[in-house]
Amino acid sequence: MVASGDSYIYTRSDYQSTPIKQAPAPAASVVPDVHPVSNSTSTRQLSTTSGDYDNSNPHEVRKYLRTYGLTPPVVESFEVQAQRCLRLLAMKPTPLEKFQYLTHLKASNVHLFYRLLAGNVKELTPLIYTPTVGEACQRWHEIYTQPEGMYLSWDDRGNLHNIIQNWPHNVEITVLTDGSRILGLGDLGINGMGIPVGKLALYTACAGIRPDATLPLTLDLGTNNKALREDPLYMGSRREKVTAEEEKEFLDELMAALTDKWPGIVIQFEDFKNPFPALERYRNKYTCFNDDIQGTGAVILAGFMNAVKTSGIPVKDHRAIFLGAGSAGVGVAKQLVDFFVKEGLSEDEARRRFYIVDSNGLVTNDRGDKLAEHKLYFSRDDNQGRQYQSLSRLIEFVKPTILMGLSTIGGAFYRDIIERMARINARPIIFPLSNPSSKSECTFDEAIRYTDGRAIFASGSPFPSFEYGGKLLTPGQGNNMYVFPGIGLAAILSRAKHITSEMIYASAEALSNSLNEQERRDDWLYPDIRRIREVSVIVTRGVIRAAQRENMDREHSLRNLTDDQLDTYIKSRMYDPFREADLLGDEVRQLLNGVGGMTNGFQKHHL
Ligand SMILES: NC(=O)C1=CN([C@@H]2O[C@H](COP(=O)(O)OP(=O)(O)OC[C@H]3O[C@@H](n4cnc5c(N)ncnc54)[C@H](O)[C@@H]3O)[C@@H](O)[C@H]2O)C=CC1
Ligand SMILES: CC(=O)C(=O)O
Ligand SMILES: [Mg+2]
């Protein structure tokens, strides 16, 4: 670190460890830069024009690169490499160890990691995302081995612009957290870094955003988690969380600095304790959105649109109880209100279909406490002093068709609650959406058993299929991972000025329409996660079209494309790890990361 005037500038060499000695200039000759989502079209093939070697002969190439003898003799196919990775993974006894192995693989051989993920998305997503990422964040200070992303501290204010210059890549999208509400696990301070890292890995895997165009960003604005503050291994500052006013000051500087460094950058807010003020402040100024409010709202709306058809009850006759009135609860409820209004209800009629419960009970005007700003819209004025002391009594009063869980309270939908829903409804809609699995309001098999197989179900974290009444039933996963990758890619490709409510709504419509025939026949609420790249193209197209309708797109050339042409264009701009990586490049990459004890995550980008 060097001091420049009174501002600290972190030099690149602070991050890089041992210089690469073993191979002369391989980065340039082996893997020139590729930017599928920017305009460069160079490829990752070894140059065929050098004339110095025969690039179709791997052994010749190894000699040319002076890596000959540094790897086992065989040049392996991807299939063989993948087989080894999967075997190694199977040897790891716990999900957290599997998470660590995959983190290491990503750092040492990024294309192999994404190829493995592409071929095993259903099996591997729970290991890099919810639920395992929850445990990884809780123990981040214990399991940390290498930097991934940027950390910016309260003490860095005034210097954010300079510090951001240290990031060595051209960024198109960032996921930003302050760690103050990580999944349903509370304030984890900078241990929350696992979330931006995991979300951005999904951006790459699901929507083909190039890995080096992503920036995981964690703000070290203090933490109210006393145990972490007192833990000698904790890597953040040991102060309490800054005030809301101080956070605003910091975010103002950060948003300007990010957009100045990378004009058009898409900024996703994630897992902030109270993200409503920042969303209101920045949504019409920058290209940003809040995943927990808007992404979750869209994904649950999409599932609900399909659930309505299965339930057989017209939209106007649905009533919902929401357990949880935070960013996700209110975000989802507002998104559903928009749908009810589009289906013909007045806004007031729609709003009154929602009964929102927080830790103090049903949110009402006469409850006697001061309600947070974001709850006022749903606060009821018609309960005439009645307070419902329990969820079961509220269910008896409201007779809801929908029960949503966004409360962070694992097991809150216990047997009696689910059975009450089943008595009132032929097909109760029960969505326990809190993450990770331990915080889910109920499990899939509980919802099925206690409703005699009639529940229409989606959960935030994945649950296994469950056999009931001679049929194998598969749960839906109502997780924002179905939409945020497409929203982000659409904003990048259309060069959106802002991300509007219509664009978010369009992502929900596109997702709900993305089911194939079989999925529809089986009454699925969401498409099979194994089709996620295909689904992300549909979501991306929907969001781009909405941006065009609203004049939010700066990339006007896409306006003249038919839908088929637009899909082709979107696919052509998606990073495809199979197209990107040549086997030998992979081998060299892995070698260079392995030799010399380099454990620096940034190396993956340089190779
Ligand atoms: N499925 C998905 O895609 C997503 C799921 N989530 C999950 O939703 C949960 C909530 O997230 P946020 O709304 O952002 O958190 P938050 O902290 O803003 O809100 C939590 C809400 O639950 C309420 N609550 C707490 N204890 C309660 C109790 N005993 N009874 C009733 N209400 C209670 C709180 O009063 C608060 O209103 C988290 O577990 C998160 O992982 C969040 C975003 C997306
Ligand atoms: C999925 C997600 O964004 C959350 O649980 O916060
Ligand atoms: Mg979140």
XYZ file of C-alpha atoms and ligand atoms in Angstrom:
658
model
C 0.000 0.000 0.000
C 1.371 3.434 -0.823
C 0.228 6.768 0.451
C -0.617 9.436 -2.064
C -1.234 12.773 -0.433
C -3.710 11.986 2.261
C -5.490 9.286 0.275
C -4.550 5.656 0.280
C -4.190 3.964 -3.034
C -3.916 0.224 -3.050
C -1.581 -0.905 -5.762
C -2.118 -3.980 -7.871
C 0.971 -5.557 -6.337
C -0.775 -5.642 -2.981
C -3.015 -8.296 -4.430
C -0.634 -10.284 -6.567
C 1.707 -12.719 -4.973
C 4.466 -14.581 -6.758
C 5.161 -13.420 -10.283
C 4.626 -16.034 -12.970
C 8.008 -17.493 -13.837
C 7.307 -20.803 -15.414
C 5.873 -19.790 -18.750
C 6.836 -16.858 -20.925
C 3.926 -14.540 -21.633
C 1.276 -17.237 -21.844
C -1.572 -14.942 -20.969
C -1.258 -13.067 -24.208
C -0.519 -16.007 -26.453
C -2.914 -18.513 -24.968
C -5.998 -16.647 -23.990
C -6.533 -13.226 -25.474
C -9.392 -11.367 -23.848
C -12.905 -12.266 -24.849
C -15.906 -10.147 -24.039
C -19.065 -11.787 -25.286
C -21.136 -9.111 -23.632
C -18.964 -6.314 -24.886
C -17.879 -5.785 -28.451
C -14.637 -7.713 -28.640
C -14.875 -10.917 -30.642
C -11.393 -12.381 -30.259
C -11.242 -16.050 -29.346
C -9.443 -18.166 -26.836
C -7.798 -20.437 -29.361
C -4.039 -20.610 -29.409
C -2.730 -18.482 -32.204
C -2.408 -20.405 -35.460
C -0.378 -17.722 -37.093
C 2.759 -17.748 -35.017
C 4.389 -20.405 -37.166
C 6.529 -21.327 -34.161
C 4.643 -24.466 -33.313
C 1.864 -26.760 -34.418
C -1.057 -25.798 -32.233
C -2.982 -28.941 -33.089
C -0.346 -30.936 -31.260
C -0.695 -30.351 -27.521
C 2.763 -31.632 -26.773
C 4.247 -29.155 -29.227
C 2.315 -26.380 -27.581
C 3.542 -27.422 -24.161
C 7.079 -27.277 -25.433
C 6.505 -23.851 -26.921
C 5.051 -22.584 -23.661
C 7.774 -24.296 -21.678
C 5.204 -26.159 -19.661
C 6.279 -29.526 -21.031
C 6.954 -31.929 -18.176
C 5.130 -29.812 -15.659
C 1.882 -31.731 -16.086
C 1.095 -35.432 -16.338
C 1.678 -36.650 -19.905
C -1.933 -37.209 -20.958
C -3.944 -34.378 -22.506
C -7.367 -34.911 -21.040
C -10.808 -34.302 -22.474
C -13.268 -32.180 -20.527
C -15.309 -35.280 -19.740
C -12.376 -36.897 -17.974
C -11.563 -33.710 -16.080
C -15.203 -33.390 -15.043
C -15.240 -36.992 -13.872
C -12.290 -36.271 -11.602
C -13.925 -33.116 -10.262
C -17.126 -34.967 -9.468
C -15.198 -37.749 -7.762
C -13.266 -35.237 -5.704
C -16.516 -33.568 -4.804
C -18.028 -36.881 -3.721
C -15.050 -37.467 -1.442
C -15.820 -34.295 0.507
C -18.019 -35.365 3.397
C -19.907 -32.116 4.095
C -21.625 -29.471 1.943
C -19.225 -26.846 3.335
C -16.193 -28.857 2.198
C -17.800 -29.272 -1.210
C -18.331 -25.491 -1.272
C -14.654 -24.992 -0.492
C -13.586 -27.395 -3.200
C -15.745 -25.602 -5.768
C -14.385 -22.221 -4.636
C -10.891 -23.530 -5.205
C -11.821 -24.915 -8.606
C -13.301 -21.571 -9.658
C -10.150 -19.759 -8.593
C -7.792 -22.190 -10.271
C -9.667 -23.050 -13.459
C -12.615 -20.796 -14.063
C -13.816 -22.307 -17.355
C -13.708 -25.840 -15.996
C -15.725 -24.666 -13.008
C -18.412 -23.171 -15.228
C -18.488 -26.164 -17.548
C -18.957 -28.421 -14.550
C -21.700 -26.167 -13.247
C -23.442 -26.027 -16.627
C -23.601 -29.797 -16.795
C -24.725 -30.244 -13.175
C -26.654 -27.105 -12.344
C -29.327 -28.836 -10.252
C -26.797 -30.712 -8.155
C -24.201 -27.961 -7.766
C -26.333 -24.849 -7.275
C -27.254 -25.813 -3.698
C -23.524 -26.077 -2.982
C -22.510 -22.657 -4.258
C -25.761 -20.868 -3.362
C -28.550 -21.424 -0.869
C -28.451 -23.388 1.395
C -24.681 -23.996 1.614
C -23.635 -20.390 1.013
C -25.477 -19.552 4.255
C -23.186 -21.739 6.314
C -20.198 -20.495 4.311
C -21.059 -16.910 5.263
C -21.547 -17.796 8.910
C -18.075 -19.289 8.889
C -16.413 -17.040 6.280
C -13.858 -15.777 8.804
C -12.844 -19.377 9.517
C -12.800 -20.781 5.994
C -11.348 -17.776 4.149
C -8.359 -18.601 1.954
C -8.259 -16.097 -0.891
C -9.668 -12.762 -1.999
C -12.727 -12.761 -4.238
C -14.181 -9.330 -4.863
C -13.674 -5.957 -3.213
C -14.188 -4.797 0.360
C -14.806 -1.114 1.013
C -14.813 0.227 4.559
C -16.388 3.175 6.297
C -12.866 4.485 6.875
C -12.332 4.497 3.098
C -14.984 7.158 2.546
C -13.661 10.071 0.566
C -11.366 7.646 -1.270
C -13.761 5.204 -2.858
C -13.103 6.509 -6.332
C -9.369 5.880 -5.976
C -9.719 2.471 -4.431
C -12.061 1.250 -7.118
C -9.333 1.947 -9.667
C -7.502 -1.038 -8.203
C -9.977 -3.512 -9.607
C -8.153 -4.840 -12.639
C -11.086 -5.626 -14.944
C -13.767 -3.957 -16.936
C -16.903 -4.487 -14.867
C -20.409 -4.687 -16.298
C -22.291 -5.786 -13.210
C -21.765 -5.727 -9.472
C -23.654 -7.292 -6.575
C -23.353 -5.158 -3.509
C -24.076 -6.047 0.130
C -23.285 -4.650 3.539
C -23.884 -8.062 5.084
C -26.490 -6.690 7.467
C -29.158 -9.318 6.640
C -27.625 -12.356 4.988
C -30.409 -14.739 3.913
C -32.392 -15.338 7.091
C -29.214 -15.528 9.168
C -29.043 -11.962 10.397
C -26.154 -9.526 10.413
C -22.950 -11.274 9.336
C -20.878 -8.171 8.572
C -18.292 -8.716 5.871
C -18.744 -12.464 6.164
C -21.631 -11.712 3.820
C -19.181 -11.658 0.889
C -20.292 -15.195 0.070
C -23.576 -13.772 -1.213
C -22.232 -11.415 -3.929
C -19.759 -14.119 -4.932
C -22.517 -16.751 -5.156
C -25.021 -14.497 -6.936
C -22.449 -13.452 -9.505
C -21.440 -17.062 -10.135
C -25.107 -17.596 -10.998
C -25.058 -14.558 -13.285
C -22.297 -16.286 -15.191
C -23.734 -19.794 -15.069
C -27.359 -18.859 -15.757
C -27.123 -15.818 -18.024
C -23.624 -15.962 -19.430
C -22.236 -12.770 -17.969
C -18.522 -13.119 -18.435
C -16.799 -13.934 -15.092
C -14.323 -11.092 -15.328
C -17.121 -8.607 -16.009
C -18.522 -9.255 -12.527
C -17.562 -7.544 -9.292
C -18.552 -8.946 -5.896
C -18.624 -5.984 -3.553
C -18.956 -5.989 0.238
C -19.247 -2.884 2.347
C -17.573 -2.943 5.712
C -19.834 -0.479 7.466
C -19.540 -2.164 10.845
C -21.661 -4.948 12.238
C -24.093 -5.318 15.090
C -23.053 -8.945 15.414
C -21.142 -8.764 18.675
C -19.858 -12.339 18.528
C -18.263 -11.676 15.161
C -16.812 -8.339 16.272
C -15.127 -10.118 19.150
C -13.872 -13.049 17.118
C -10.133 -12.699 16.463
C -10.571 -14.235 13.010
C -13.208 -11.740 11.882
C -11.784 -9.683 9.021
C -13.979 -6.600 9.119
C -13.799 -3.495 11.245
C -14.806 -3.925 14.852
C -17.277 -1.130 15.101
C -21.030 -1.176 15.343
C -23.015 -0.633 12.171
C -22.952 2.973 11.010
C -26.181 4.980 11.188
C -28.680 5.099 8.337
C -27.574 8.656 7.587
C -23.908 7.615 7.417
C -24.795 4.668 5.191
C -26.576 7.056 2.828
C -23.524 9.310 2.679
C -21.306 6.304 1.908
C -23.647 4.906 -0.741
C -23.943 8.296 -2.457
C -20.180 8.369 -2.887
C -20.005 4.730 -3.925
C -22.747 4.889 -6.557
C -21.116 7.902 -8.166
C -17.663 6.286 -8.050
C -18.838 3.002 -9.580
C -20.700 4.712 -12.391
C -17.851 7.069 -13.061
C -15.355 4.202 -13.356
C -17.655 1.941 -15.385
C -20.379 4.017 -17.088
C -23.526 1.933 -17.487
C -22.538 -0.558 -14.783
C -25.525 -2.521 -13.438
C -25.686 -2.405 -9.654
C -27.649 -5.031 -7.732
C -28.353 -4.366 -4.066
C -28.444 -7.522 -2.004
C -29.204 -8.470 1.578
C -29.301 -5.054 3.217
C -31.304 -4.888 6.425
C -33.451 -1.971 5.263
C -32.921 -1.450 1.545
C -36.018 0.620 0.748
C -34.496 4.114 1.129
C -31.531 3.298 -1.143
C -33.788 1.854 -3.831
C -35.951 4.976 -3.838
C -32.900 7.210 -3.855
C -31.047 5.558 -6.736
C -33.581 3.789 -8.965
C -34.125 6.838 -11.203
C -30.516 7.944 -11.116
C -28.445 4.814 -11.808
C -28.881 1.446 -13.504
C -29.712 -0.482 -10.375
C -32.254 -2.715 -8.717
C -32.810 -4.435 -5.423
C -32.883 -8.185 -5.730
C -34.632 -8.884 -2.430
C -37.481 -6.446 -3.064
C -37.812 -6.540 -6.845
C -36.158 -9.809 -7.936
C -38.058 -11.750 -5.282
C -41.259 -9.881 -6.131
C -40.897 -10.892 -9.779
C -40.041 -14.521 -9.171
C -42.920 -15.062 -6.768
C -45.325 -13.258 -9.066
C -44.281 -15.622 -11.874
C -44.921 -18.654 -9.671
C -48.196 -17.166 -8.474
C -49.401 -16.570 -12.052
C -49.006 -20.294 -12.647
C -50.379 -21.230 -9.223
C -53.585 -19.303 -9.946
C -54.252 -21.529 -12.949
C -53.696 -24.672 -10.880
C -55.824 -23.419 -7.997
C -58.829 -22.861 -10.250
C -59.734 -19.722 -8.264
C -59.949 -16.435 -10.196
C -57.316 -13.859 -9.286
C -59.860 -11.474 -7.776
C -60.929 -14.056 -5.196
C -57.498 -14.704 -3.721
C -56.506 -13.468 -0.267
C -52.999 -13.664 1.128
C -51.371 -13.780 4.540
C -47.701 -12.875 4.541
C -45.624 -13.934 7.526
C -42.777 -11.406 7.307
C -43.032 -7.722 6.414
C -39.430 -7.006 5.463
C -37.858 -6.219 2.124
C -38.873 -9.531 0.600
C -42.366 -9.706 2.120
C -43.358 -6.192 1.120
C -41.553 -6.521 -2.229
C -43.531 -9.635 -3.124
C -46.850 -8.261 -1.871
C -46.435 -5.070 -3.918
C -45.617 -7.062 -7.029
C -48.755 -9.168 -6.533
C -50.841 -6.007 -6.067
C -49.687 -4.859 -9.523
C -50.851 -8.176 -10.952
C -54.245 -7.964 -9.250
C -54.660 -4.450 -10.653
C -53.765 -5.626 -14.170
C -56.393 -8.327 -13.683
C -59.081 -5.713 -13.078
C -59.144 -4.868 -9.359
C -58.765 -1.286 -8.214
C -55.511 -0.639 -6.376
C -57.367 -0.296 -3.103
C -59.286 -3.540 -3.619
C -56.023 -5.266 -4.470
C -54.146 -3.887 -1.478
C -56.868 -5.065 0.872
C -56.346 -8.678 -0.213
C -53.074 -8.668 1.719
C -52.663 -9.258 5.446
C -49.057 -8.631 6.437
C -47.638 -9.927 9.688
C -44.362 -8.931 11.300
C -42.768 -9.911 14.594
C -45.360 -7.764 16.435
C -48.362 -9.344 14.727
C -50.734 -8.189 11.992
C -49.606 -4.822 10.659
C -52.414 -2.388 11.483
C -52.817 1.342 11.959
C -53.963 0.987 15.551
C -51.396 -1.482 16.786
C -49.767 1.072 18.987
C -46.222 0.985 17.622
C -44.537 3.183 15.057
C -44.550 1.340 11.748
C -41.559 1.428 9.446
C -42.226 3.458 6.315
C -42.279 0.440 3.977
C -45.104 -1.237 5.939
C -47.542 1.692 5.810
C -48.953 0.796 2.402
C -50.260 -2.544 3.692
C -51.133 -1.412 7.194
C -54.792 -2.261 7.775
C -57.338 0.263 8.924
C -60.258 -2.163 9.116
C -59.490 -4.396 12.056
C -61.396 -2.296 14.602
C -58.985 -2.831 17.440
C -58.805 -6.590 16.986
C -55.319 -8.033 17.339
C -54.652 -11.567 16.204
C -52.244 -13.080 18.666
C -51.416 -16.084 16.565
C -51.087 -17.035 12.946
C -53.716 -19.743 13.316
C -56.322 -17.235 14.574
C -55.511 -14.887 11.742
C -55.962 -17.731 9.260
C -59.399 -18.455 10.716
C -60.336 -14.795 10.345
C -58.932 -14.095 6.852
C -59.484 -17.525 5.284
C -56.573 -16.976 2.937
C -55.957 -18.874 -0.274
C -52.263 -17.992 -0.075
C -49.787 -18.322 2.795
C -46.380 -16.767 2.155
C -43.395 -17.138 4.455
C -40.706 -14.461 4.349
C -40.150 -14.288 8.079
C -36.770 -15.996 8.628
C -38.561 -18.261 11.126
C -37.834 -21.906 10.348
C -40.824 -24.186 11.041
C -43.314 -21.299 11.486
C -45.795 -23.180 9.258
C -46.186 -26.112 11.600
C -48.678 -28.914 11.207
C -51.719 -27.136 12.586
C -51.139 -24.103 10.350
C -50.827 -26.195 7.222
C -53.854 -28.313 8.125
C -55.946 -25.168 8.603
C -54.950 -24.010 5.123
C -55.950 -27.435 3.804
C -59.372 -27.285 5.485
C -60.145 -23.897 3.931
C -58.830 -24.581 0.431
C -59.012 -27.387 -2.105
C -55.575 -26.315 -3.353
C -53.861 -24.124 -0.722
C -50.979 -22.043 -2.005
C -48.163 -22.406 0.526
C -44.831 -20.728 -0.207
C -42.240 -20.977 2.606
C -39.675 -18.694 1.020
C -37.160 -17.957 3.760
C -33.559 -19.066 3.244
C -31.515 -21.073 3.866
C -33.321 -24.417 4.322
C -33.070 -24.213 8.125
C -35.168 -21.025 8.020
C -37.805 -22.363 5.667
C -41.244 -21.980 7.258
C -41.954 -25.636 6.402
C -40.511 -28.417 4.282
C -41.958 -29.791 1.065
C -42.883 -33.149 2.556
C -44.667 -31.436 5.490
C -46.701 -29.295 3.096
C -47.628 -32.359 1.067
C -48.389 -34.695 3.969
C -50.470 -32.204 5.961
C -52.575 -31.208 2.956
C -53.007 -34.731 1.698
C -50.983 -33.902 -1.401
C -53.034 -30.803 -2.322
C -50.570 -27.992 -1.548
C -49.374 -25.781 -4.377
C -45.845 -25.296 -3.154
C -42.684 -23.300 -3.755
C -39.800 -22.732 -1.360
C -36.819 -20.368 -1.364
C -34.242 -23.120 -0.910
C -34.391 -26.419 -2.754
C -36.149 -29.469 -1.317
C -35.935 -32.982 -2.734
C -38.787 -34.585 -4.650
C -41.187 -36.520 -2.476
C -43.292 -39.576 -3.244
C -46.889 -39.304 -2.155
C -49.943 -41.326 -3.184
C -47.855 -43.303 -5.656
C -46.640 -40.166 -7.437
C -43.264 -38.499 -7.342
C -43.930 -34.828 -6.609
C -41.333 -32.157 -7.372
C -41.337 -28.862 -5.457
C -40.968 -25.482 -7.135
C -38.075 -23.280 -6.071
C -39.325 -19.714 -5.743
C -35.922 -18.103 -5.667
C -34.884 -14.867 -7.311
C -32.129 -16.785 -9.121
C -34.718 -17.424 -11.856
C -34.900 -13.723 -12.739
C -31.949 -11.648 -11.575
C -29.524 -13.098 -14.151
C -31.897 -12.172 -16.999
C -32.656 -8.733 -15.560
C -28.934 -8.004 -15.326
C -28.111 -9.312 -18.799
C -30.993 -7.344 -20.320
C -29.799 -4.149 -18.637
C -26.272 -4.729 -19.975
C -27.272 -5.585 -23.531
C -29.872 -2.842 -23.902
C -27.573 -0.438 -22.061
C -30.533 0.493 -19.914
C -30.582 3.920 -18.295
C -32.574 2.659 -15.332
C -34.322 -0.543 -14.345
C -38.000 0.305 -14.109
C -40.925 -1.443 -12.428
C -42.235 -2.385 -15.876
C -38.943 -4.110 -16.670
C -39.144 -6.055 -13.413
C -42.773 -6.954 -14.113
C -41.776 -8.121 -17.583
C -39.236 -10.500 -16.060
C -42.057 -12.131 -14.079
C -44.308 -12.476 -17.107
C -41.479 -13.929 -19.161
C -40.586 -16.422 -16.443
C -44.178 -17.554 -15.999
C -44.433 -18.103 -19.762
C -41.195 -20.038 -19.980
C -42.612 -23.406 -18.897
C -42.514 -26.119 -21.534
C -45.486 -28.388 -22.277
C -44.441 -31.154 -19.939
C -43.878 -28.715 -17.072
C -47.320 -27.249 -17.664
C -48.961 -30.657 -17.763
C -47.308 -31.475 -14.451
C -48.548 -28.193 -12.920
C -45.043 -26.944 -12.250
C -44.797 -23.345 -11.107
C -41.268 -22.827 -12.370
C -39.270 -24.369 -15.185
C -36.755 -27.098 -14.513
C -33.616 -25.421 -13.208
C -31.586 -27.464 -15.694
C -33.109 -25.266 -18.441
C -31.999 -22.082 -16.719
C -29.860 -20.699 -19.562
C -32.729 -21.115 -22.012
C -35.084 -19.523 -19.475
C -32.679 -16.633 -18.911
C -32.780 -15.866 -22.640
C -36.588 -15.602 -22.451
C -36.399 -13.393 -19.350
C -33.699 -11.237 -20.950
C -35.792 -10.751 -24.076
C -38.862 -9.798 -22.006
C -36.905 -7.230 -20.023
C -35.230 -5.752 -23.107
C -38.630 -5.344 -24.791
C -39.955 -3.570 -21.701
C -36.897 -1.287 -21.684
C -37.594 -0.450 -25.313
C -41.268 0.298 -24.646
C -40.251 2.655 -21.882
C -37.437 4.299 -23.803
C -34.944 3.125 -21.226
C -32.666 1.432 -23.781
C -29.637 3.249 -25.100
C -28.837 0.391 -27.506
C -31.400 1.190 -30.204
C -30.056 -1.348 -32.690
C -31.948 -4.108 -30.873
C -35.287 -2.435 -31.514
C -35.485 -3.634 -35.115
C -34.851 -7.283 -34.329
C -37.655 -9.829 -34.381
C -37.993 -11.916 -31.221
C -36.138 -14.801 -32.870
C -33.368 -12.485 -33.976
C -33.178 -10.967 -30.517
C -32.894 -14.427 -28.939
C -30.091 -15.304 -31.335
C -28.356 -12.069 -30.482
C -28.717 -12.620 -26.733
C -27.294 -16.140 -27.021
C -24.384 -14.893 -29.108
C -23.452 -12.462 -26.361
C -23.572 -15.017 -23.557
C -20.367 -16.429 -22.180
C -20.323 -20.135 -22.906
C -17.629 -22.001 -21.006
C -17.626 -24.778 -23.591
C -17.031 -22.344 -26.416
C -14.521 -20.321 -24.449
C -12.104 -22.808 -23.110
C -9.678 -24.858 -25.084
C -8.374 -27.833 -23.214
C -4.800 -26.819 -23.380
C -5.561 -23.302 -22.249
C -7.306 -24.841 -19.276
C -4.359 -27.002 -18.522
C -1.979 -24.077 -18.633
C -4.305 -22.003 -16.509
C -4.494 -24.676 -13.882
C -0.791 -25.194 -13.997
C 0.038 -21.568 -13.508
C -2.293 -21.346 -10.569
C -0.941 -24.499 -9.058
C 2.753 -23.786 -9.487
C 4.497 -21.487 -7.068
C 1.801 -21.749 -4.427
C -0.284 -18.947 -5.897
C -3.602 -18.825 -4.202
C -4.683 -15.462 -5.465
C -8.158 -15.570 -6.913
C -7.369 -12.782 -9.314
C -5.099 -15.060 -11.273
C -8.074 -16.681 -12.887
C -8.862 -13.450 -14.628
C -5.371 -12.939 -15.937
C -5.325 -16.322 -17.569
N -36.948 -16.958 -1.939
C -36.271 -15.906 -2.282
O -35.902 -15.708 -3.452
C -35.929 -14.911 -1.240
C -36.065 -15.189 0.088
N -35.740 -14.257 1.022
C -35.802 -14.670 2.410
O -36.842 -13.996 3.050
C -36.508 -13.830 4.420
C -36.779 -12.404 4.817
O -35.966 -11.527 4.084
P -36.153 -9.938 4.245
O -37.567 -9.588 4.048
O -35.186 -9.262 3.391
O -35.738 -9.776 5.767
P -36.178 -8.649 6.763
O -35.301 -8.764 7.929
O -36.290 -7.359 6.029
O -37.678 -9.082 7.163
C -37.998 -10.126 8.020
C -39.437 -9.918 8.473
O -39.858 -11.047 9.228
C -40.536 -10.559 10.373
N -40.474 -11.531 11.466
C -39.418 -11.875 12.211
N -39.795 -12.752 13.153
C -41.106 -12.961 12.981
C -42.075 -13.734 13.652
N -41.743 -14.501 14.688
N -43.349 -13.713 13.205
C -43.694 -12.938 12.170
N -42.826 -12.182 11.486
C -41.549 -12.196 11.890
C -39.818 -9.272 10.735
O -40.616 -8.461 11.577
C -39.616 -8.687 9.350
O -40.772 -8.004 8.957
C -35.044 -14.259 4.560
O -35.012 -15.547 5.119
C -34.548 -14.321 3.161
O -33.585 -15.337 2.989
C -35.337 -13.007 0.691
C -35.186 -12.663 -0.619
C -35.422 -13.622 -1.684
C -32.452 -15.521 -2.196
C -32.155 -14.271 -1.538
O -31.853 -13.278 -2.179
C -32.241 -14.193 -0.114
O -32.628 -15.161 0.538
O -31.933 -13.120 0.417
Mg -31.020 -11.769 -0.975
